[in-house]
Amino acid sequence: MSHCIHSLVHHPNNFTTTCEKDVKLELKQVLPQLQKVNFSRNGYPVSFDANGDSVAFYELVNWQKSESGVIELVTVGYYDASLPKGQEFHINRNITWMDGGTQVPVSVCSESCPPGSRKVLQKGKPICCYDCIPCPEGEISNTTDSPDCFPCPSELWPNAQRDACFPKPVEFLSYDEVLAIILAAFSVSGACLAIITAAIFFHHRTTPIVRANNSELSFLLLFSLTLCFLCSLTFIGAPSDWSCMLRHTAFGITFVLCISCVLGKTVVVLMAFKATLPGSNVMKWFGPPQQRMTVVFFTFIQIIICTVWLLLSPPYPMKNLSTYKEKIILECALGSAVGFWAVLGYIGLLAVFCFVLAVLARKLPDNFNEAKLITFSMLIFCAVWLTFIPAYVSSPGKFTVAVEIFAILASSFGLILCIFAPKCLIILFQPEKNSKKSLLDKTKCKE
């Protein structure tokens, strides 16, 4: 204030300086002059801003340990508000922190929790002290210092950082996979094998070995085996309403048609042997018309079972979210488990019945040795489907479909190889055995 008043009463002339002692100063004169005051005191500048407030000036001091180990206050810089903006803060010496370190310490108790975690307060400590806990499986947090984690919707799953939800991958047995390609190749190969076998039988349809084993049922059996091989293709690909209904019903009907043909051939073997006994006319009760009716009758029962199943509770495509948490399994729901197991149960019942008849006929003369082949083929068939049940129930996701396709292909290959491979071997490579004389000679030797 004294510097301000001095400036108001001090009037410098050319050679002298005069001061007005009796001048009367007013407040409006003092304030503008006070803003212009600028002097130094003990090495520190003193000035005022446009509002009359003193301009801030601070020394920056730092506790530092000297070489002798004494803690000293050292001026390391200053802050001058009168300097241009951006130049007010100036440091001219190094700053040391705890234990002589040069890294700036964090002035908080705990670091911020990043996205993907939540903070949990530490018991007995201030609220700024907390632990960062990673979000549990299936939950995310997408903000810093989030107090909670939130679950993703049912069809979404967190990324590795657990800070965002992304759609779950959808899994099914696709034609792009190696496993599906292998199964499809075996399916097509089996169908081609059945067609080639049928062509061989048709070309040699007048030979004794074809005629002795009921050629009509053999061709029908080969046709049904072709359908059995091809129906496994319906299990590959993304399930839809039609494919889910087709795959189970086609499988059930074609396999019953196949087993019905095998059953008919077994009965024919038994009846043919009975017909050779004196005074027997049993073959007129089980001739070709009765054989056809038997196949149609057993197949029609399976058609009724499948129709009831489709009308009451058909299979349908569904998204399985429970088997795996991190992905969606696209599969066919059975609709009615009773319908599915009724279809399988009926196939199993026919297979067991056919197996029992084939066992009874296995010791017939060699010219009727087809019963032995049927016995072995039905043994393979029953073994495959008995192991299928636990494997089907325990296999997860798309492997359930793969197990079912494998069971269809394995049982179909078992039937075609056991029943037709020995006959094709004789037809193609041992034609001398494909004669009526050879069959009669075997019968005489057996007797």
Short mmCIF file of C-alpha atoms in Angstrom, two decimals:
data_model
loop_
_atom_site.label_atom_id
_atom_site.label_comp_id
_atom_site.label_asym_id
_atom_site.label_seq_id
_atom_site.Cartn_x
_atom_site.Cartn_y
_atom_site.Cartn_z
CA MET A 1 0.00 0.00 0.00
CA SER A 2 2.86 2.36 0.76
CA HIS A 3 4.26 1.78 -2.72
CA CYS A 4 0.84 2.65 -4.15
CA ILE A 5 0.51 5.90 -2.17
CA HIS A 6 4.08 6.82 -2.94
CA SER A 7 3.35 6.51 -6.63
CA LEU A 8 0.30 8.78 -6.29
CA VAL A 9 2.01 11.63 -4.40
CA HIS A 10 5.37 11.37 -6.08
CA HIS A 11 5.84 13.81 -8.99
CA PRO A 12 9.24 13.61 -10.65
CA ASN A 13 10.41 16.73 -12.61
CA ASN A 14 13.35 17.23 -14.86
CA PHE A 15 15.87 17.74 -12.09
CA THR A 16 13.92 17.41 -8.86
CA THR A 17 11.26 15.27 -7.23
CA THR A 18 8.39 16.72 -5.27
CA CYS A 19 5.77 15.09 -3.05
CA GLU A 20 2.36 16.53 -2.30
CA LYS A 21 1.89 16.18 1.44
CA ASP A 22 -1.61 17.61 1.72
CA VAL A 23 -3.17 15.82 -1.18
CA LYS A 24 -6.49 14.09 -0.51
CA LEU A 25 -6.64 10.65 -2.12
CA GLU A 26 -9.84 8.91 -3.11
CA LEU A 27 -10.47 5.15 -3.34
CA LYS A 28 -10.99 5.22 -7.08
CA GLN A 29 -7.47 6.59 -7.43
CA VAL A 30 -5.87 4.01 -5.18
CA LEU A 31 -7.21 0.82 -6.82
CA PRO A 32 -5.88 1.43 -10.36
CA GLN A 33 -2.51 2.41 -8.99
CA LEU A 34 -2.43 -0.59 -6.67
CA GLN A 35 -2.80 -2.89 -9.66
CA LYS A 36 0.36 -1.36 -11.18
CA VAL A 37 2.56 -1.92 -8.16
CA ASN A 38 5.53 -4.17 -8.94
CA PHE A 39 8.57 -4.54 -6.64
CA SER A 40 10.76 -7.19 -5.04
CA ARG A 41 11.03 -8.12 -1.39
CA ASN A 42 13.68 -10.51 -0.10
CA GLY A 43 14.22 -11.65 -3.67
CA TYR A 44 10.55 -12.37 -4.33
CA PRO A 45 8.50 -10.27 -6.78
CA VAL A 46 5.34 -8.58 -5.50
CA SER A 47 2.57 -7.56 -7.92
CA PHE A 48 -1.23 -7.61 -8.29
CA ASP A 49 -3.60 -8.81 -10.94
CA ALA A 50 -6.53 -7.02 -12.61
CA ASN A 51 -8.75 -7.76 -9.61
CA GLY A 52 -6.24 -6.40 -7.14
CA ASP A 53 -5.26 -9.78 -5.82
CA SER A 54 -1.60 -10.53 -5.31
CA VAL A 55 -0.07 -12.68 -8.02
CA ALA A 56 0.73 -16.13 -6.69
CA PHE A 57 4.37 -17.11 -6.39
CA TYR A 58 5.42 -20.32 -4.68
CA GLU A 59 8.68 -22.08 -4.16
CA LEU A 60 8.68 -25.82 -4.68
CA VAL A 61 10.64 -27.49 -1.91
CA ASN A 62 11.57 -31.15 -1.60
CA TRP A 63 12.79 -33.20 1.33
CA GLN A 64 16.07 -34.68 0.16
CA LYS A 65 18.78 -36.68 1.86
CA SER A 66 22.23 -35.16 1.50
CA GLU A 67 25.43 -37.12 0.97
CA SER A 68 26.04 -37.01 4.71
CA GLY A 69 22.62 -38.58 5.35
CA VAL A 70 20.97 -35.40 6.68
CA ILE A 71 17.43 -34.60 5.51
CA GLU A 72 17.29 -31.09 4.01
CA LEU A 73 14.69 -28.83 2.45
CA VAL A 74 15.83 -28.17 -1.10
CA THR A 75 14.18 -25.69 -3.48
CA VAL A 76 13.68 -27.53 -6.73
CA GLY A 77 11.57 -25.00 -8.64
CA TYR A 78 8.84 -22.38 -8.45
CA TYR A 79 5.35 -21.45 -9.57
CA ASP A 80 4.84 -17.88 -10.87
CA ALA A 81 1.29 -16.96 -11.91
CA SER A 82 2.51 -13.77 -13.59
CA LEU A 83 4.27 -15.70 -16.34
CA PRO A 84 2.49 -16.56 -19.62
CA LYS A 85 0.09 -19.45 -19.59
CA GLY A 86 1.85 -22.76 -19.77
CA GLN A 87 5.11 -21.37 -18.34
CA GLU A 88 4.04 -20.79 -14.75
CA PHE A 89 5.44 -24.04 -13.42
CA HIS A 90 9.21 -24.47 -13.56
CA ILE A 91 11.46 -27.15 -12.06
CA ASN A 92 15.19 -26.66 -12.14
CA ARG A 93 16.39 -29.57 -9.98
CA ASN A 94 15.62 -33.27 -9.72
CA ILE A 95 12.91 -34.36 -7.29
CA THR A 96 13.49 -37.41 -5.12
CA TRP A 97 10.73 -39.42 -3.47
CA MET A 98 10.62 -42.09 -0.80
CA ASP A 99 13.86 -44.05 -0.41
CA GLY A 100 15.56 -41.80 -2.95
CA GLY A 101 13.49 -43.01 -5.89
CA THR A 102 12.68 -40.80 -8.84
CA GLN A 103 9.33 -42.42 -9.83
CA VAL A 104 6.24 -40.43 -8.85
CA PRO A 105 4.27 -42.36 -6.21
CA VAL A 106 0.57 -43.09 -6.64
CA SER A 107 -1.55 -40.97 -4.39
CA VAL A 108 -4.33 -43.57 -4.07
CA CYS A 109 -4.66 -46.67 -1.95
CA SER A 110 -5.54 -49.01 -4.87
CA GLU A 111 -5.21 -48.82 -8.64
CA SER A 112 -8.41 -48.54 -10.67
CA CYS A 113 -10.06 -51.85 -11.57
CA PRO A 114 -10.05 -52.32 -15.38
CA PRO A 115 -13.06 -53.56 -17.36
CA GLY A 116 -13.51 -57.28 -16.92
CA SER A 117 -13.24 -57.07 -13.14
CA ARG A 118 -15.13 -55.69 -10.17
CA LYS A 119 -13.86 -53.95 -7.05
CA VAL A 120 -14.35 -55.37 -3.56
CA LEU A 121 -13.68 -53.12 -0.57
CA GLN A 122 -10.95 -54.23 1.79
CA LYS A 123 -12.31 -54.88 5.24
CA GLY A 124 -11.28 -52.35 7.87
CA LYS A 125 -9.71 -49.93 5.37
CA PRO A 126 -10.88 -46.65 3.76
CA ILE A 127 -13.27 -46.87 0.83
CA CYS A 128 -10.43 -46.03 -1.57
CA CYS A 129 -8.78 -49.34 -0.68
CA TYR A 130 -10.19 -52.29 -2.60
CA ASP A 131 -9.24 -55.46 -4.48
CA CYS A 132 -9.94 -56.10 -8.18
CA ILE A 133 -11.67 -59.45 -8.65
CA PRO A 134 -11.96 -60.89 -12.21
CA CYS A 135 -15.53 -61.43 -13.37
CA PRO A 136 -16.70 -65.03 -13.00
CA GLU A 137 -17.35 -67.27 -16.02
CA GLY A 138 -20.19 -66.02 -18.18
CA GLU A 139 -20.19 -62.45 -16.72
CA ILE A 140 -18.65 -59.15 -17.82
CA SER A 141 -18.03 -55.59 -16.69
CA ASN A 142 -17.41 -52.93 -19.34
CA THR A 143 -16.59 -49.92 -17.15
CA THR A 144 -13.64 -48.98 -14.96
CA ASP A 145 -14.08 -49.54 -11.20
CA SER A 146 -17.32 -51.43 -11.77
CA PRO A 147 -18.84 -52.59 -8.46
CA ASP A 148 -20.57 -55.59 -10.10
CA CYS A 149 -20.30 -58.00 -13.01
CA PHE A 150 -23.29 -58.73 -15.19
CA PRO A 151 -24.19 -62.04 -16.91
CA CYS A 152 -24.34 -62.22 -20.71
CA PRO A 153 -27.65 -63.18 -22.37
CA SER A 154 -28.19 -66.91 -22.88
CA GLU A 155 -26.99 -66.93 -26.52
CA LEU A 156 -23.95 -64.69 -25.88
CA TRP A 157 -20.62 -65.39 -24.17
CA PRO A 158 -17.84 -63.10 -22.84
CA ASN A 159 -14.60 -62.56 -24.70
CA ALA A 160 -11.24 -63.43 -23.13
CA GLN A 161 -11.03 -60.03 -21.41
CA ARG A 162 -14.60 -60.42 -20.10
CA ASP A 163 -15.47 -56.84 -21.00
CA ALA A 164 -17.94 -57.57 -23.84
CA CYS A 165 -20.46 -60.25 -24.89
CA PHE A 166 -20.29 -61.92 -28.29
CA PRO A 167 -22.60 -64.46 -29.97
CA LYS A 168 -21.78 -68.05 -29.06
CA PRO A 169 -20.51 -70.22 -31.94
CA VAL A 170 -23.18 -72.61 -33.26
CA GLU A 171 -22.05 -76.23 -33.61
CA PHE A 172 -23.55 -79.07 -35.64
CA LEU A 173 -22.21 -81.87 -37.81
CA SER A 174 -21.46 -79.95 -40.99
CA TYR A 175 -20.33 -81.21 -44.39
CA ASP A 176 -17.30 -78.93 -44.01
CA GLU A 177 -15.88 -81.10 -41.21
CA VAL A 178 -13.52 -84.01 -41.77
CA LEU A 179 -15.66 -86.33 -39.62
CA ALA A 180 -18.79 -85.58 -41.67
CA ILE A 181 -16.91 -86.02 -44.95
CA ILE A 182 -15.61 -89.44 -43.85
CA LEU A 183 -19.06 -90.60 -42.73
CA ALA A 184 -20.66 -89.32 -45.96
CA ALA A 185 -18.00 -91.12 -48.02
CA PHE A 186 -18.72 -94.41 -46.24
CA SER A 187 -22.44 -93.84 -46.72
CA VAL A 188 -22.15 -93.29 -50.48
CA SER A 189 -19.65 -96.16 -50.77
CA GLY A 190 -22.07 -98.50 -49.00
CA ALA A 191 -24.92 -97.48 -51.31
CA CYS A 192 -22.70 -98.06 -54.35
CA LEU A 193 -21.67 -101.44 -52.95
CA ALA A 194 -25.32 -102.46 -52.58
CA ILE A 195 -26.11 -101.33 -56.14
CA ILE A 196 -23.09 -103.21 -57.55
CA THR A 197 -24.12 -106.33 -55.63
CA ALA A 198 -27.64 -106.04 -57.01
CA ALA A 199 -26.20 -105.70 -60.51
CA ILE A 200 -24.10 -108.85 -60.02
CA PHE A 201 -27.11 -110.77 -58.72
CA PHE A 202 -29.28 -109.56 -61.59
CA HIS A 203 -26.70 -110.55 -64.17
CA HIS A 204 -26.45 -114.04 -62.63
CA ARG A 205 -30.09 -114.30 -61.61
CA THR A 206 -30.53 -117.68 -63.35
CA THR A 207 -27.64 -119.35 -61.55
CA PRO A 208 -28.36 -121.87 -58.78
CA ILE A 209 -26.75 -119.88 -55.93
CA VAL A 210 -28.95 -116.84 -56.61
CA ARG A 211 -32.12 -118.85 -57.14
CA ALA A 212 -31.48 -121.07 -54.09
CA ASN A 213 -31.44 -118.06 -51.77
CA ASN A 214 -34.70 -116.44 -52.83
CA SER A 215 -33.68 -113.86 -55.42
CA GLU A 216 -36.79 -111.72 -54.96
CA LEU A 217 -36.12 -111.13 -51.26
CA SER A 218 -32.42 -110.65 -52.01
CA PHE A 219 -33.15 -107.80 -54.43
CA LEU A 220 -35.57 -106.23 -51.97
CA LEU A 221 -32.97 -106.56 -49.20
CA LEU A 222 -30.32 -104.88 -51.36
CA PHE A 223 -32.76 -102.07 -52.16
CA SER A 224 -33.50 -101.54 -48.46
CA LEU A 225 -29.76 -101.61 -47.64
CA THR A 226 -29.19 -98.90 -50.24
CA LEU A 227 -31.80 -96.76 -48.49
CA CYS A 228 -30.22 -97.53 -45.11
CA PHE A 229 -26.83 -96.27 -46.32
CA LEU A 230 -28.32 -93.14 -47.88
CA CYS A 231 -30.57 -92.26 -44.92
CA SER A 232 -27.44 -91.57 -42.83
CA LEU A 233 -26.82 -88.51 -45.05
CA THR A 234 -29.94 -86.86 -43.62
CA PHE A 235 -28.19 -86.68 -40.23
CA ILE A 236 -25.45 -84.39 -41.59
CA GLY A 237 -26.01 -80.65 -41.94
CA ALA A 238 -27.93 -78.00 -40.03
CA PRO A 239 -31.13 -79.45 -38.55
CA SER A 240 -34.45 -78.16 -39.86
CA ASP A 241 -38.06 -79.13 -39.25
CA TRP A 242 -38.15 -81.43 -42.26
CA SER A 243 -34.70 -82.96 -41.80
CA CYS A 244 -35.38 -83.74 -38.13
CA MET A 245 -38.59 -85.59 -39.00
CA LEU A 246 -37.07 -87.29 -42.04
CA ARG A 247 -33.87 -88.57 -40.45
CA HIS A 248 -35.54 -90.59 -37.68
CA THR A 249 -38.53 -91.88 -39.61
CA ALA A 250 -36.51 -92.79 -42.73
CA PHE A 251 -34.01 -94.60 -40.54
CA GLY A 252 -36.74 -96.51 -38.68
CA ILE A 253 -38.73 -97.56 -41.75
CA THR A 254 -35.78 -98.56 -43.95
CA PHE A 255 -34.22 -100.66 -41.20
CA VAL A 256 -37.48 -102.47 -40.51
CA LEU A 257 -37.80 -103.14 -44.25
CA CYS A 258 -34.27 -104.52 -44.20
CA ILE A 259 -34.79 -106.74 -41.13
CA SER A 260 -38.13 -107.91 -42.51
CA CYS A 261 -36.39 -109.12 -45.66
CA VAL A 262 -33.74 -110.93 -43.60
CA LEU A 263 -36.50 -112.44 -41.46
CA GLY A 264 -38.33 -113.57 -44.60
CA LYS A 265 -35.17 -115.19 -45.98
CA THR A 266 -34.63 -117.00 -42.67
CA VAL A 267 -38.17 -118.35 -42.65
CA VAL A 268 -37.77 -119.42 -46.28
CA VAL A 269 -34.67 -121.44 -45.33
CA LEU A 270 -36.59 -123.17 -42.54
CA MET A 271 -39.64 -123.83 -44.70
CA ALA A 272 -37.54 -125.09 -47.61
CA PHE A 273 -35.87 -127.66 -45.40
CA LYS A 274 -39.21 -128.76 -43.96
CA ALA A 275 -40.54 -129.09 -47.50
CA THR A 276 -37.92 -131.76 -48.29
CA LEU A 277 -39.40 -134.07 -45.68
CA PRO A 278 -41.77 -136.79 -47.00
CA GLY A 279 -45.42 -135.74 -47.18
CA SER A 280 -44.67 -132.06 -46.41
CA ASN A 281 -46.49 -129.30 -48.26
CA VAL A 282 -45.35 -126.44 -46.02
CA MET A 283 -43.99 -124.29 -48.87
CA LYS A 284 -47.46 -123.64 -50.22
CA TRP A 285 -48.18 -121.84 -46.95
CA PHE A 286 -45.12 -119.63 -47.30
CA GLY A 287 -44.69 -119.03 -50.99
CA PRO A 288 -43.68 -115.75 -52.67
CA PRO A 289 -47.06 -114.01 -51.99
CA GLN A 290 -46.83 -114.84 -48.27
CA GLN A 291 -43.22 -113.67 -48.20
CA ARG A 292 -44.18 -110.31 -49.70
CA MET A 293 -47.08 -109.94 -47.27
CA THR A 294 -44.78 -110.67 -44.33
CA VAL A 295 -42.36 -107.91 -45.36
CA VAL A 296 -45.23 -105.46 -45.99
CA PHE A 297 -46.91 -106.34 -42.69
CA PHE A 298 -43.83 -105.81 -40.49
CA THR A 299 -42.90 -102.62 -42.34
CA PHE A 300 -46.44 -101.25 -42.10
CA ILE A 301 -46.35 -101.57 -38.31
CA GLN A 302 -43.24 -99.35 -38.21
CA ILE A 303 -44.94 -96.86 -40.54
CA ILE A 304 -47.86 -96.65 -38.09
CA ILE A 305 -45.47 -96.07 -35.15
CA CYS A 306 -43.64 -93.30 -37.04
CA THR A 307 -46.91 -91.68 -38.16
CA VAL A 308 -48.27 -91.57 -34.61
CA TRP A 309 -44.95 -90.13 -33.43
CA LEU A 310 -44.98 -87.40 -36.08
CA LEU A 311 -48.61 -86.50 -35.43
CA LEU A 312 -48.42 -86.34 -31.62
CA SER A 313 -44.95 -84.98 -30.91
CA PRO A 314 -42.60 -84.83 -33.93
CA PRO A 315 -38.84 -84.16 -33.72
CA TYR A 316 -37.86 -80.51 -34.13
CA PRO A 317 -34.63 -78.47 -34.30
CA MET A 318 -33.52 -76.87 -31.05
CA LYS A 319 -30.60 -74.89 -29.63
CA ASN A 320 -28.94 -76.85 -26.85
CA LEU A 321 -27.56 -74.29 -24.37
CA SER A 322 -26.96 -76.66 -21.46
CA THR A 323 -24.35 -79.14 -22.71
CA TYR A 324 -21.69 -76.46 -23.24
CA LYS A 325 -21.68 -73.02 -21.66
CA GLU A 326 -19.51 -71.37 -24.30
CA LYS A 327 -21.24 -72.64 -27.48
CA ILE A 328 -24.66 -73.58 -28.85
CA ILE A 329 -25.36 -77.11 -30.08
CA LEU A 330 -27.89 -77.13 -32.90
CA GLU A 331 -29.58 -80.52 -32.77
CA CYS A 332 -32.84 -82.35 -33.31
CA ALA A 333 -34.95 -82.79 -30.21
CA LEU A 334 -36.79 -86.11 -30.15
CA GLY A 335 -40.14 -84.48 -29.43
CA SER A 336 -41.32 -87.66 -27.80
CA ALA A 337 -38.72 -89.95 -26.28
CA VAL A 338 -41.36 -92.68 -26.19
CA GLY A 339 -41.77 -92.47 -29.98
CA PHE A 340 -38.02 -92.65 -30.59
CA TRP A 341 -37.46 -95.64 -28.31
CA ALA A 342 -40.57 -97.35 -29.73
CA VAL A 343 -39.02 -97.13 -33.21
CA LEU A 344 -35.70 -98.51 -31.94
CA GLY A 345 -37.43 -101.11 -29.78
CA TYR A 346 -39.44 -102.47 -32.69
CA ILE A 347 -36.27 -102.77 -34.80
CA GLY A 348 -34.56 -104.57 -31.92
CA LEU A 349 -37.51 -106.94 -31.44
CA LEU A 350 -37.44 -107.98 -35.11
CA ALA A 351 -33.66 -108.35 -35.03
CA VAL A 352 -33.76 -110.63 -31.97
CA PHE A 353 -36.58 -112.72 -33.50
CA CYS A 354 -34.64 -113.05 -36.74
CA PHE A 355 -31.48 -113.98 -34.82
CA VAL A 356 -33.28 -116.74 -32.91
CA LEU A 357 -34.72 -118.24 -36.12
CA ALA A 358 -31.33 -118.07 -37.81
CA VAL A 359 -29.72 -119.91 -34.88
CA LEU A 360 -32.34 -122.64 -35.18
CA ALA A 361 -31.61 -122.97 -38.90
CA ARG A 362 -27.81 -122.84 -38.74
CA LYS A 363 -27.33 -126.67 -38.85
CA LEU A 364 -29.34 -127.24 -42.03
CA PRO A 365 -27.59 -128.83 -45.05
CA ASP A 366 -24.92 -126.73 -46.78
CA ASN A 367 -27.04 -125.85 -49.76
CA PHE A 368 -29.19 -123.88 -47.32
CA ASN A 369 -26.21 -122.40 -45.43
CA GLU A 370 -27.54 -118.86 -45.78
CA ALA A 371 -28.88 -119.28 -42.23
CA LYS A 372 -25.32 -119.33 -40.93
CA LEU A 373 -24.57 -116.07 -42.71
CA ILE A 374 -27.77 -114.51 -41.39
CA THR A 375 -26.90 -115.66 -37.85
CA PHE A 376 -23.52 -113.94 -38.02
CA SER A 377 -24.94 -110.78 -39.63
CA MET A 378 -27.69 -110.45 -37.00
CA LEU A 379 -25.13 -111.05 -34.26
CA ILE A 380 -23.16 -108.07 -35.58
CA PHE A 381 -26.36 -106.04 -35.96
CA CYS A 382 -27.47 -106.66 -32.37
CA ALA A 383 -23.97 -106.01 -30.98
CA VAL A 384 -23.76 -102.66 -32.80
CA TRP A 385 -27.11 -101.43 -31.54
CA LEU A 386 -26.57 -102.67 -27.99
CA THR A 387 -23.37 -100.61 -27.80
CA PHE A 388 -25.12 -97.72 -29.54
CA ILE A 389 -27.51 -97.03 -26.66
CA PRO A 390 -24.92 -96.10 -23.97
CA ALA A 391 -22.75 -94.32 -26.55
CA TYR A 392 -25.75 -92.32 -27.81
CA VAL A 393 -26.77 -91.26 -24.31
CA SER A 394 -23.24 -90.27 -23.20
CA SER A 395 -21.96 -88.57 -26.38
CA PRO A 396 -22.12 -84.75 -26.23
CA GLY A 397 -23.23 -82.37 -28.97
CA LYS A 398 -22.58 -83.24 -32.59
CA PHE A 399 -20.91 -86.51 -31.58
CA THR A 400 -24.37 -87.86 -30.70
CA VAL A 401 -25.26 -87.60 -34.40
CA ALA A 402 -21.91 -89.10 -35.41
CA VAL A 403 -22.53 -92.12 -33.14
CA GLU A 404 -25.97 -92.68 -34.67
CA ILE A 405 -24.56 -92.48 -38.22
CA PHE A 406 -21.78 -94.90 -37.27
CA ALA A 407 -24.31 -97.40 -35.89
CA ILE A 408 -26.39 -97.20 -39.10
CA LEU A 409 -23.34 -97.69 -41.34
CA ALA A 410 -21.76 -100.43 -39.21
CA SER A 411 -24.95 -102.52 -39.06
CA SER A 412 -25.63 -101.98 -42.77
CA PHE A 413 -22.11 -103.02 -43.76
CA GLY A 414 -22.42 -106.02 -41.44
CA LEU A 415 -25.56 -107.18 -43.22
CA ILE A 416 -24.34 -106.69 -46.78
CA LEU A 417 -20.88 -108.21 -46.19
CA CYS A 418 -22.05 -111.20 -44.16
CA ILE A 419 -24.98 -112.15 -46.39
CA PHE A 420 -23.85 -111.20 -49.89
CA ALA A 421 -20.02 -111.13 -49.91
CA PRO A 422 -19.58 -114.96 -49.81
CA LYS A 423 -22.08 -115.40 -52.66
CA CYS A 424 -20.45 -112.71 -54.81
CA LEU A 425 -17.10 -114.39 -54.17
CA ILE A 426 -18.43 -117.67 -55.55
CA ILE A 427 -20.22 -115.99 -58.48
CA LEU A 428 -17.18 -113.98 -59.57
CA PHE A 429 -14.16 -116.08 -58.58
CA GLN A 430 -15.41 -119.65 -58.07
CA PRO A 431 -18.00 -120.18 -60.83
CA GLU A 432 -17.47 -123.96 -60.70
CA LYS A 433 -19.23 -123.97 -57.32
CA ASN A 434 -22.20 -122.07 -58.74
CA SER A 435 -23.92 -125.16 -60.15
CA LYS A 436 -26.74 -127.45 -59.16
CA LYS A 437 -24.39 -130.44 -59.16
CA SER A 438 -22.05 -128.73 -56.70
CA LEU A 439 -24.91 -127.95 -54.34
CA LEU A 440 -26.21 -131.52 -54.52
CA ASP A 441 -22.74 -132.93 -53.93
CA LYS A 442 -22.45 -130.85 -50.77
CA THR A 443 -25.78 -132.16 -49.57
CA LYS A 444 -24.72 -135.77 -50.14
CA CYS A 445 -21.41 -135.19 -48.38
CA LYS A 446 -23.27 -133.67 -45.45
CA GLU A 447 -25.54 -136.68 -45.26
#
